[in-house]
Amino acid sequence: MSVSPECGIDGPALREQEAEALVEGICFKTGPPRSVGVEVEWLVHRERAPHDLVGREELAAAHADLRTLPLRSGLSVEPGGQVELSSRPAPSLGACVSEVSADLAAVRTALRGHGLTLAGMGVDPRLPPRRFLREPRYDAMEACLDRTGPAGRTLMCTSASVQVCLDAGREEPGVMGFTRRWWLAHHLGAVLVAAFANSPMAEGRATGWLSTRQLKWTELDPGRAGAPSLAHDPRRAWVRRVLDAPVMCVRRDGPWEVPDGVSFREWTRSRTMRPPTRADLDYHISTLFPPVRPRGHLELRMIDAQPGDDGWIVPLAVVTALFDDPEAAAIANRAVSPLAERAAGAPAPHNPLWTAAARRGLADPGLRRAAVTCFAAALDALPRLGVSTGVLDTVAAYTERYVRRGRCPADDVLDREASAPL
């Protein structure tokens, strides 16, 4: 749940029409799909006692060591002390996997020196939310999100994900066009929630949802965590969503102001608040958390963090194959089309399709059928994308262990919990 640390407020006042034009101009940068990226978030646990809280001083020392590493990915720390690596845009899936794998190996080695380890889970199954970072932007975020209940603190402090970043696509119609890729992301997104659900517990108990992380997103204000309507042109729909979304905070010296129910559009018209700037608009966009966020490219944000050292590679590879290989993209579009009506016209994730995905995973027959078809298409496409045998084998093993059996990593967590001695 990173929010940009940029906090300068200098610059000319931004009028409503200027803000609309800026958002429309930058949200979808079209062209042939060429680049892929990934953002991998991890919980940080004690290596020998994963259920014990890591002290603040221990975390701070470990983070300080991580910042000295010569990483090619960007390193950031989340509010609860989670670690995130953000890859550079890579020219191929294989290049992205290689670069991030090397950086993760360096991070794991450094953490091991502190008795710590990376844990791939959508939500910490045991520990309660505890904020590690004490900064004005996170003070403001907490105050804002608290207005809709405790979900915000869980997402800030005890959640982690795999976020896949792909080019928006071509301007023209077709499966490689940005309009169709936008539509696919919001329907395939439910399949990805179900197939990669890995957060069935929180604070020591089963929640009844296989992706508790996704449940928590639905508990936030739809204006902040919901997608725009798919019934409209994607650019105009996103412009409206950005301008009509509530402002999380107004940056200033000292504690940041947290307005109540003021949209960015209303801010541009206000005579009592200081006028917003271009920097304020950029920051505002970074405080919106829809399941698919257009930032020039498409940022798919709905996938729980995955178990194991290489678990993150599977969603990255599957999503890239289904979007960037034309044959696989056509198959994926057909596979998810029967699911579209289950959304009942409501934007993700606040609709019945996404609710079923988060609660039941691949136990849902429709989601399972779509997942089996999509993973098979991805496996066929990956050799055409030039991936290594190791990546292909990793995806094949996941498909056999989970997708074809109608399971997801959350089912393993619940099985282990059920068999644990009392």
GROMACS .gro file of C-alpha atoms in nm:
model
  422
    1MET     CA    1   0.000   0.000   0.000
    2SER     CA    2   0.278   0.239  -0.090
    3VAL     CA    3   0.205   0.606  -0.121
    4SER     CA    4   0.455   0.831  -0.296
    5PRO     CA    5   0.674   1.022  -0.050
    6GLU     CA    6   0.677   1.331  -0.274
    7CYS     CA    7   0.546   1.614  -0.063
    8GLY     CA    8   0.641   1.942  -0.230
    9ILE     CA    9   0.343   2.175  -0.266
   10ASP     CA   10   0.505   2.445  -0.478
   11GLY     CA   11   0.362   2.522  -0.817
   12PRO     CA   12   0.074   2.706  -0.978
   13ALA     CA   13  -0.283   2.638  -0.877
   14LEU     CA   14  -0.450   2.360  -1.077
   15ARG     CA   15  -0.794   2.430  -1.217
   16GLU     CA   16  -1.058   2.162  -1.264
   17GLN     CA   17  -1.030   2.149  -1.644
   18GLU     CA   18  -0.650   2.132  -1.624
   19ALA     CA   19  -0.670   1.843  -1.379
   20GLU     CA   20  -0.907   1.654  -1.609
   21ALA     CA   21  -0.678   1.706  -1.907
   22LEU     CA   22  -0.372   1.591  -1.714
   23VAL     CA   23  -0.536   1.270  -1.593
   24GLU     CA   24  -0.678   1.190  -1.936
   25GLY     CA   25  -0.340   1.247  -2.097
   26ILE     CA   26  -0.137   1.021  -1.870
   27CYS     CA   27  -0.364   0.735  -1.758
   28PHE     CA   28  -0.323   0.515  -2.069
   29LYS     CA   29  -0.001   0.549  -2.270
   30THR     CA   30  -0.071   0.339  -2.575
   31GLY     CA   31   0.156   0.145  -2.807
   32PRO     CA   32   0.261  -0.214  -2.872
   33PRO     CA   33   0.306  -0.403  -2.541
   34ARG     CA   34   0.680  -0.419  -2.478
   35SER     CA   35   0.755  -0.393  -2.105
   36VAL     CA   36   0.669  -0.587  -1.793
   37GLY     CA   37   0.729  -0.512  -1.428
   38VAL     CA   38   0.641  -0.646  -1.086
   39GLU     CA   39   0.610  -0.514  -0.732
   40VAL     CA   40   0.654  -0.781  -0.467
   41GLU     CA   41   0.559  -0.708  -0.106
   42TRP     CA   42   0.664  -0.930   0.182
   43LEU     CA   43   0.590  -0.952   0.551
   44VAL     CA   44   0.904  -0.960   0.767
   45HIS     CA   45   0.906  -1.234   1.033
   46ARG     CA   46   1.151  -1.380   1.278
   47GLU     CA   47   1.318  -1.675   1.111
   48ARG     CA   48   1.283  -1.912   1.408
   49ALA     CA   49   0.969  -1.770   1.572
   50PRO     CA   50   0.743  -1.633   1.295
   51HIS     CA   51   0.454  -1.563   1.531
   52ASP     CA   52   0.659  -1.335   1.756
   53LEU     CA   53   0.652  -0.961   1.702
   54VAL     CA   54   0.971  -0.811   1.558
   55GLY     CA   55   1.086  -0.514   1.766
   56ARG     CA   56   1.094  -0.168   1.614
   57GLU     CA   57   1.467  -0.129   1.666
   58GLU     CA   58   1.530  -0.468   1.505
   59LEU     CA   59   1.320  -0.374   1.204
   60ALA     CA   60   1.486  -0.035   1.173
   61ALA     CA   61   1.834  -0.192   1.178
   62ALA     CA   62   1.735  -0.450   0.916
   63HIS     CA   63   1.580  -0.186   0.691
   64ALA     CA   64   1.894   0.026   0.722
   65ASP     CA   65   2.105  -0.266   0.603
   66LEU     CA   66   1.870  -0.331   0.311
   67ARG     CA   67   1.908   0.028   0.194
   68THR     CA   68   2.283  -0.025   0.152
   69LEU     CA   69   2.237  -0.313  -0.093
   70PRO     CA   70   2.323  -0.249  -0.461
   71LEU     CA   71   1.977  -0.346  -0.586
   72ARG     CA   72   1.845  -0.285  -0.935
   73SER     CA   73   1.486  -0.284  -0.810
   74GLY     CA   74   1.347  -0.001  -0.604
   75LEU     CA   75   1.328  -0.082  -0.232
   76SER     CA   76   1.060   0.064  -0.006
   77VAL     CA   77   0.924  -0.004   0.340
   78GLU     CA   78   0.550  -0.026   0.403
   79PRO     CA   79   0.376   0.125   0.706
   80GLY     CA   80   0.383  -0.201   0.905
   81GLY     CA   81   0.747  -0.271   0.824
   82GLN     CA   82   0.677  -0.488   0.518
   83VAL     CA   83   0.940  -0.479   0.245
   84GLU     CA   84   0.860  -0.407  -0.119
   85LEU     CA   85   1.077  -0.446  -0.427
   86SER     CA   86   0.963  -0.264  -0.742
   87SER     CA   87   1.130  -0.382  -1.058
   88ARG     CA   88   1.240  -0.159  -1.340
   89PRO     CA   89   1.034  -0.191  -1.660
   90ALA     CA   90   1.188  -0.497  -1.822
   91PRO     CA   91   1.201  -0.574  -2.196
   92SER     CA   92   1.090  -0.933  -2.135
   93LEU     CA   93   0.936  -1.157  -1.873
   94GLY     CA   94   1.261  -1.351  -1.839
   95ALA     CA   95   1.462  -1.034  -1.776
   96CYS     CA   96   1.216  -0.923  -1.510
   97VAL     CA   97   1.228  -1.259  -1.331
   98SER     CA   98   1.609  -1.271  -1.338
   99GLU     CA   99   1.659  -0.920  -1.205
  100VAL     CA  100   1.406  -0.942  -0.923
  101SER     CA  101   1.521  -1.292  -0.825
  102ALA     CA  102   1.877  -1.165  -0.781
  103ASP     CA  103   1.759  -0.869  -0.573
  104LEU     CA  104   1.541  -1.091  -0.356
  105ALA     CA  105   1.833  -1.324  -0.291
  106ALA     CA  106   2.039  -1.028  -0.168
  107VAL     CA  107   1.753  -0.906   0.053
  108ARG     CA  108   1.702  -1.250   0.207
  109THR     CA  109   2.072  -1.285   0.283
  110ALA     CA  110   2.081  -0.945   0.452
  111LEU     CA  111   1.771  -1.019   0.661
  112ARG     CA  112   1.909  -1.356   0.764
  113GLY     CA  113   2.193  -1.170   0.934
  114HIS     CA  114   1.929  -1.016   1.162
  115GLY     CA  115   1.749  -1.345   1.225
  116LEU     CA  116   1.463  -1.233   0.999
  117THR     CA  117   1.301  -1.373   0.687
  118LEU     CA  118   1.054  -1.273   0.416
  119ALA     CA  119   0.707  -1.428   0.445
  120GLY     CA  120   0.472  -1.448   0.146
  121MET     CA  121   0.115  -1.413   0.277
  122GLY     CA  122  -0.171  -1.186   0.175
  123VAL     CA  123  -0.243  -1.101   0.540
  124ASP     CA  124  -0.040  -1.193   0.845
  125PRO     CA  125  -0.228  -1.490   0.995
  126ARG     CA  126  -0.130  -1.418   1.356
  127LEU     CA  127  -0.006  -1.070   1.430
  128PRO     CA  128  -0.236  -0.770   1.474
  129PRO     CA  129  -0.180  -0.449   1.277
  130ARG     CA  130   0.102  -0.239   1.421
  131ARG     CA  131   0.232   0.066   1.241
  132PHE     CA  132   0.608   0.085   1.217
  133LEU     CA  133   0.648   0.404   1.011
  134ARG     CA  134   0.559   0.728   1.188
  135GLU     CA  135   0.539   0.987   0.914
  136PRO     CA  136   0.283   1.261   0.837
  137ARG     CA  137   0.151   1.084   0.527
  138TYR     CA  138   0.085   0.761   0.716
  139ASP     CA  139  -0.065   0.946   1.012
  140ALA     CA  140  -0.305   1.107   0.764
  141MET     CA  141  -0.374   0.779   0.585
  142GLU     CA  142  -0.457   0.603   0.909
  143ALA     CA  143  -0.690   0.883   1.019
  144CYS     CA  144  -0.866   0.882   0.682
  145LEU     CA  145  -0.907   0.505   0.650
  146ASP     CA  146  -1.017   0.468   1.013
  147ARG     CA  147  -1.340   0.645   0.915
  148THR     CA  148  -1.459   0.327   0.742
  149GLY     CA  149  -1.343   0.086   1.014
  150PRO     CA  150  -1.037  -0.127   1.093
  151ALA     CA  151  -0.977  -0.264   0.740
  152GLY     CA  152  -0.741   0.019   0.653
  153ARG     CA  153  -0.500  -0.065   0.934
  154THR     CA  154  -0.490  -0.429   0.825
  155LEU     CA  155  -0.409  -0.329   0.468
  156MET     CA  156  -0.149  -0.076   0.578
  157CYS     CA  157   0.033  -0.289   0.831
  158THR     CA  158  -0.023  -0.663   0.786
  159SER     CA  159  -0.094  -0.720   0.416
  160ALA     CA  160   0.129  -0.799   0.119
  161SER     CA  161   0.076  -0.862  -0.252
  162VAL     CA  162   0.222  -0.933  -0.593
  163GLN     CA  163   0.142  -0.648  -0.830
  164VAL     CA  164   0.196  -0.707  -1.201
  165CYS     CA  165   0.260  -0.407  -1.426
  166LEU     CA  166   0.199  -0.427  -1.801
  167ASP     CA  167   0.183  -0.180  -2.087
  168ALA     CA  168  -0.164  -0.038  -2.146
  169GLY     CA  169  -0.179  -0.171  -2.502
  170ARG     CA  170  -0.245  -0.038  -2.848
  171GLU     CA  171  -0.482   0.245  -2.932
  172GLU     CA  172  -0.677   0.040  -3.187
  173PRO     CA  173  -0.940  -0.227  -3.106
  174GLY     CA  174  -0.863  -0.595  -3.053
  175VAL     CA  175  -0.719  -0.807  -2.775
  176MET     CA  176  -0.398  -0.600  -2.776
  177GLY     CA  177  -0.593  -0.274  -2.759
  178PHE     CA  178  -0.600  -0.084  -2.430
  179THR     CA  179  -0.981  -0.089  -2.407
  180ARG     CA  180  -0.996  -0.468  -2.426
  181ARG     CA  181  -0.698  -0.513  -2.193
  182TRP     CA  182  -0.872  -0.286  -1.941
  183TRP     CA  183  -1.187  -0.498  -1.964
  184LEU     CA  184  -0.988  -0.822  -1.936
  185ALA     CA  185  -0.799  -0.702  -1.630
  186HIS     CA  186  -1.122  -0.646  -1.438
  187HIS     CA  187  -1.271  -0.986  -1.521
  188LEU     CA  188  -0.959  -1.198  -1.523
  189GLY     CA  189  -0.882  -1.016  -1.197
  190ALA     CA  190  -1.150  -1.220  -1.019
  191VAL     CA  191  -0.991  -1.541  -1.148
  192LEU     CA  192  -0.653  -1.423  -1.018
  193VAL     CA  193  -0.801  -1.345  -0.676
  194ALA     CA  194  -0.941  -1.699  -0.661
  195ALA     CA  195  -0.637  -1.882  -0.799
  196PHE     CA  196  -0.384  -1.702  -0.581
  197ALA     CA  197  -0.587  -1.651  -0.261
  198ASN     CA  198  -0.345  -1.680   0.031
  199SER     CA  199  -0.492  -1.502   0.331
  200PRO     CA  200  -0.758  -1.715   0.505
  201MET     CA  201  -0.662  -1.606   0.857
  202ALA     CA  202  -0.610  -1.287   1.052
  203GLU     CA  203  -0.513  -1.233   1.415
  204GLY     CA  204  -0.508  -1.606   1.486
  205ARG     CA  205  -0.844  -1.711   1.345
  206ALA     CA  206  -0.996  -1.822   1.018
  207THR     CA  207  -1.202  -1.541   0.869
  208GLY     CA  208  -1.425  -1.750   0.643
  209TRP     CA  209  -1.263  -1.593   0.335
  210LEU     CA  210  -0.978  -1.745   0.135
  211SER     CA  211  -0.853  -1.395   0.052
  212THR     CA  212  -0.904  -1.184   0.360
  213ARG     CA  213  -0.688  -0.921   0.196
  214GLN     CA  214  -0.944  -0.886  -0.083
  215LEU     CA  215  -1.225  -0.876   0.173
  216LYS     CA  216  -1.055  -0.583   0.343
  217TRP     CA  217  -1.040  -0.390   0.017
  218THR     CA  218  -1.417  -0.426  -0.019
  219GLU     CA  219  -1.460  -0.278   0.328
  220LEU     CA  220  -1.300   0.050   0.222
  221ASP     CA  221  -1.486   0.336   0.056
  222PRO     CA  222  -1.560   0.234  -0.307
  223GLY     CA  223  -1.453   0.582  -0.411
  224ARG     CA  224  -1.102   0.499  -0.294
  225ALA     CA  225  -1.072   0.123  -0.348
  226GLY     CA  226  -1.321   0.056  -0.627
  227ALA     CA  227  -1.284   0.048  -1.004
  228PRO     CA  228  -1.467   0.295  -1.227
  229SER     CA  229  -1.758   0.175  -1.436
  230LEU     CA  230  -1.664  -0.041  -1.734
  231ALA     CA  231  -1.967   0.086  -1.925
  232HIS     CA  232  -1.783   0.403  -2.031
  233ASP     CA  233  -1.471   0.497  -2.223
  234PRO     CA  234  -1.180   0.396  -1.998
  235ARG     CA  235  -1.006   0.733  -2.011
  236ARG     CA  236  -1.314   0.937  -1.929
  237ALA     CA  237  -1.424   0.687  -1.664
  238TRP     CA  238  -1.086   0.710  -1.490
  239VAL     CA  239  -1.087   1.090  -1.510
  240ARG     CA  240  -1.422   1.097  -1.333
  241ARG     CA  241  -1.306   0.848  -1.073
  242VAL     CA  242  -0.994   1.053  -0.993
  243LEU     CA  243  -1.168   1.390  -0.980
  244ASP     CA  244  -1.468   1.263  -0.781
  245ALA     CA  245  -1.269   1.048  -0.537
  246PRO     CA  246  -1.232   1.179  -0.181
  247VAL     CA  247  -0.910   1.360  -0.100
  248MET     CA  248  -0.716   1.163   0.160
  249CYS     CA  249  -0.507   1.452   0.288
  250VAL     CA  250  -0.377   1.800   0.217
  251ARG     CA  251  -0.002   1.818   0.265
  252ARG     CA  252   0.142   2.097   0.472
  253ASP     CA  253   0.406   2.166   0.734
  254GLY     CA  254   0.325   1.981   1.055
  255PRO     CA  255   0.034   1.732   1.070
  256TRP     CA  256  -0.137   1.700   0.735
  257GLU     CA  257  -0.500   1.802   0.705
  258VAL     CA  258  -0.749   1.517   0.659
  259PRO     CA  259  -1.064   1.663   0.501
  260ASP     CA  260  -1.390   1.474   0.535
  261GLY     CA  261  -1.570   1.390   0.213
  262VAL     CA  262  -1.406   1.653  -0.010
  263SER     CA  263  -1.342   1.530  -0.365
  264PHE     CA  264  -1.049   1.652  -0.571
  265ARG     CA  265  -1.298   1.825  -0.801
  266GLU     CA  266  -1.443   2.011  -0.505
  267TRP     CA  267  -1.092   2.100  -0.390
  268THR     CA  268  -1.022   2.273  -0.723
  269ARG     CA  269  -1.338   2.481  -0.669
  270SER     CA  270  -1.285   2.552  -0.298
  271ARG     CA  271  -1.246   2.907  -0.167
  272THR     CA  272  -1.146   2.795   0.184
  273MET     CA  273  -0.874   2.533   0.119
  274ARG     CA  274  -0.541   2.622  -0.038
  275PRO     CA  275  -0.558   2.556  -0.414
  276PRO     CA  276  -0.425   2.218  -0.531
  277THR     CA  277  -0.118   2.187  -0.753
  278ARG     CA  278   0.005   1.930  -1.005
  279ALA     CA  279   0.199   1.766  -0.721
  280ASP     CA  280  -0.125   1.740  -0.521
  281LEU     CA  281  -0.297   1.569  -0.813
  282ASP     CA  282  -0.012   1.319  -0.851
  283TYR     CA  283  -0.023   1.247  -0.478
  284HIS     CA  284  -0.403   1.212  -0.482
  285ILE     CA  285  -0.384   0.948  -0.757
  286SER     CA  286  -0.133   0.753  -0.548
  287THR     CA  287  -0.389   0.737  -0.263
  288LEU     CA  288  -0.647   0.558  -0.481
  289PHE     CA  289  -0.636   0.179  -0.458
  290PRO     CA  290  -0.859   0.019  -0.725
  291PRO     CA  291  -0.784  -0.341  -0.821
  292VAL     CA  292  -0.647  -0.218  -1.155
  293ARG     CA  293  -0.478   0.121  -1.154
  294PRO     CA  294  -0.388   0.295  -1.482
  295ARG     CA  295  -0.062   0.483  -1.441
  296GLY     CA  296   0.029   0.504  -1.807
  297HIS     CA  297   0.065   0.127  -1.779
  298LEU     CA  298  -0.178  -0.113  -1.608
  299GLU     CA  299  -0.105  -0.205  -1.248
  300LEU     CA  300  -0.289  -0.524  -1.143
  301ARG     CA  301  -0.316  -0.507  -0.764
  302MET     CA  302  -0.548  -0.793  -0.667
  303ILE     CA  303  -0.304  -1.083  -0.613
  304ASP     CA  304  -0.213  -1.197  -0.261
  305ALA     CA  305   0.155  -1.241  -0.178
  306GLN     CA  306   0.256  -1.599  -0.254
  307PRO     CA  307   0.437  -1.863  -0.044
  308GLY     CA  308   0.789  -1.985  -0.114
  309ASP     CA  309   1.092  -1.815  -0.257
  310ASP     CA  310   0.963  -1.836  -0.615
  311GLY     CA  311   0.587  -1.822  -0.560
  312TRP     CA  312   0.568  -1.464  -0.688
  313ILE     CA  313   0.693  -1.576  -1.030
  314VAL     CA  314   0.374  -1.770  -1.105
  315PRO     CA  315   0.126  -1.478  -1.109
  316LEU     CA  316   0.380  -1.261  -1.290
  317ALA     CA  317   0.429  -1.522  -1.563
  318VAL     CA  318   0.062  -1.617  -1.597
  319VAL     CA  319  -0.062  -1.259  -1.618
  320THR     CA  320   0.208  -1.155  -1.864
  321ALA     CA  321   0.134  -1.452  -2.089
  322LEU     CA  322  -0.242  -1.391  -2.086
  323PHE     CA  323  -0.202  -1.024  -2.176
  324ASP     CA  324   0.102  -1.006  -2.402
  325ASP     CA  325   0.067  -1.323  -2.611
  326PRO     CA  326  -0.215  -1.257  -2.863
  327GLU     CA  327  -0.331  -1.619  -2.881
  328ALA     CA  328  -0.342  -1.657  -2.502
  329ALA     CA  329  -0.513  -1.318  -2.469
  330ALA     CA  330  -0.789  -1.427  -2.706
  331ILE     CA  331  -0.842  -1.748  -2.507
  332ALA     CA  332  -0.848  -1.557  -2.177
  333ASN     CA  333  -1.107  -1.314  -2.311
  334ARG     CA  334  -1.334  -1.601  -2.414
  335ALA     CA  335  -1.278  -1.785  -2.086
  336VAL     CA  336  -1.382  -1.495  -1.864
  337SER     CA  337  -1.672  -1.373  -2.079
  338PRO     CA  338  -1.925  -1.604  -1.903
  339LEU     CA  339  -1.817  -1.451  -1.570
  340ALA     CA  340  -1.890  -1.094  -1.674
  341GLU     CA  341  -2.264  -1.107  -1.608
  342ARG     CA  342  -2.198  -1.230  -1.254
  343ALA     CA  343  -2.053  -0.888  -1.178
  344ALA     CA  344  -2.412  -0.760  -1.211
  345GLY     CA  345  -2.288  -0.437  -1.363
  346ALA     CA  346  -2.114  -0.329  -1.044
  347PRO     CA  347  -1.747  -0.222  -1.048
  348ALA     CA  348  -1.481  -0.447  -0.899
  349PRO     CA  349  -1.419  -0.546  -0.628
  350HIS     CA  350  -1.761  -0.451  -0.491
  351ASN     CA  351  -1.962  -0.703  -0.694
  352PRO     CA  352  -2.081  -1.065  -0.658
  353LEU     CA  353  -1.813  -1.211  -0.887
  354TRP     CA  354  -1.523  -1.068  -0.689
  355THR     CA  355  -1.693  -1.154  -0.361
  356ALA     CA  356  -1.721  -1.520  -0.469
  357ALA     CA  357  -1.355  -1.521  -0.573
  358ALA     CA  358  -1.236  -1.385  -0.241
  359ARG     CA  359  -1.461  -1.605  -0.029
  360ARG     CA  360  -1.452  -1.939  -0.212
  361GLY     CA  361  -1.152  -1.928  -0.442
  362LEU     CA  362  -1.151  -2.204  -0.702
  363ALA     CA  363  -1.418  -2.397  -0.515
  364ASP     CA  364  -1.647  -2.177  -0.726
  365PRO     CA  365  -1.716  -2.389  -1.041
  366GLY     CA  366  -1.723  -2.096  -1.286
  367LEU     CA  367  -1.401  -1.947  -1.158
  368ARG     CA  368  -1.236  -2.288  -1.161
  369ARG     CA  369  -1.332  -2.350  -1.526
  370ALA     CA  370  -1.196  -2.013  -1.629
  371ALA     CA  371  -0.876  -2.065  -1.429
  372VAL     CA  372  -0.807  -2.408  -1.580
  373THR     CA  373  -0.848  -2.267  -1.931
  374CYS     CA  374  -0.640  -1.956  -1.862
  375PHE     CA  375  -0.352  -2.138  -1.693
  376ALA     CA  376  -0.340  -2.389  -1.978
  377ALA     CA  377  -0.326  -2.101  -2.227
  378ALA     CA  378  -0.050  -1.936  -2.027
  379LEU     CA  379   0.155  -2.257  -2.021
  380ASP     CA  380   0.123  -2.284  -2.399
  381ALA     CA  381   0.223  -1.919  -2.443
  382LEU     CA  382   0.523  -1.901  -2.211
  383PRO     CA  383   0.763  -2.078  -2.451
  384ARG     CA  384   0.663  -1.825  -2.718
  385LEU     CA  385   0.764  -1.550  -2.473
  386GLY     CA  386   1.106  -1.710  -2.440
  387VAL     CA  387   1.098  -1.796  -2.070
  388SER     CA  388   1.340  -2.038  -1.910
  389THR     CA  389   1.256  -2.399  -1.834
  390GLY     CA  390   1.267  -2.308  -1.464
  391VAL     CA  391   0.986  -2.052  -1.499
  392LEU     CA  392   0.779  -2.288  -1.712
  393ASP     CA  393   0.824  -2.571  -1.462
  394THR     CA  394   0.728  -2.344  -1.172
  395VAL     CA  395   0.403  -2.244  -1.342
  396ALA     CA  396   0.328  -2.604  -1.443
  397ALA     CA  397   0.382  -2.727  -1.087
  398TYR     CA  398   0.147  -2.459  -0.948
  399THR     CA  399  -0.115  -2.544  -1.208
  400GLU     CA  400  -0.105  -2.912  -1.118
  401ARG     CA  401  -0.094  -2.861  -0.741
  402TYR     CA  402  -0.367  -2.599  -0.718
  403VAL     CA  403  -0.560  -2.494  -1.028
  404ARG     CA  404  -0.649  -2.833  -1.171
  405ARG     CA  405  -0.755  -2.947  -0.825
  406GLY     CA  406  -0.968  -2.642  -0.754
  407ARG     CA  407  -0.738  -2.530  -0.474
  408CYS     CA  408  -0.527  -2.228  -0.382
  409PRO     CA  409  -0.252  -2.163  -0.124
  410ALA     CA  410  -0.514  -2.057   0.132
  411ASP     CA  411  -0.644  -2.415   0.136
  412ASP     CA  412  -0.299  -2.535   0.245
  413VAL     CA  413  -0.295  -2.280   0.527
  414LEU     CA  414  -0.632  -2.399   0.653
  415ASP     CA  415  -0.528  -2.766   0.626
  416ARG     CA  416  -0.218  -2.700   0.833
  417GLU     CA  417  -0.421  -2.512   1.090
  418ALA     CA  418  -0.675  -2.793   1.116
  419SER     CA  419  -0.403  -3.055   1.170
  420ALA     CA  420  -0.197  -2.850   1.418
  421PRO     CA  421  -0.189  -2.990   1.772
  422LEU     CA  422  -0.408  -2.808   2.022
   0.00000   0.00000   0.00000
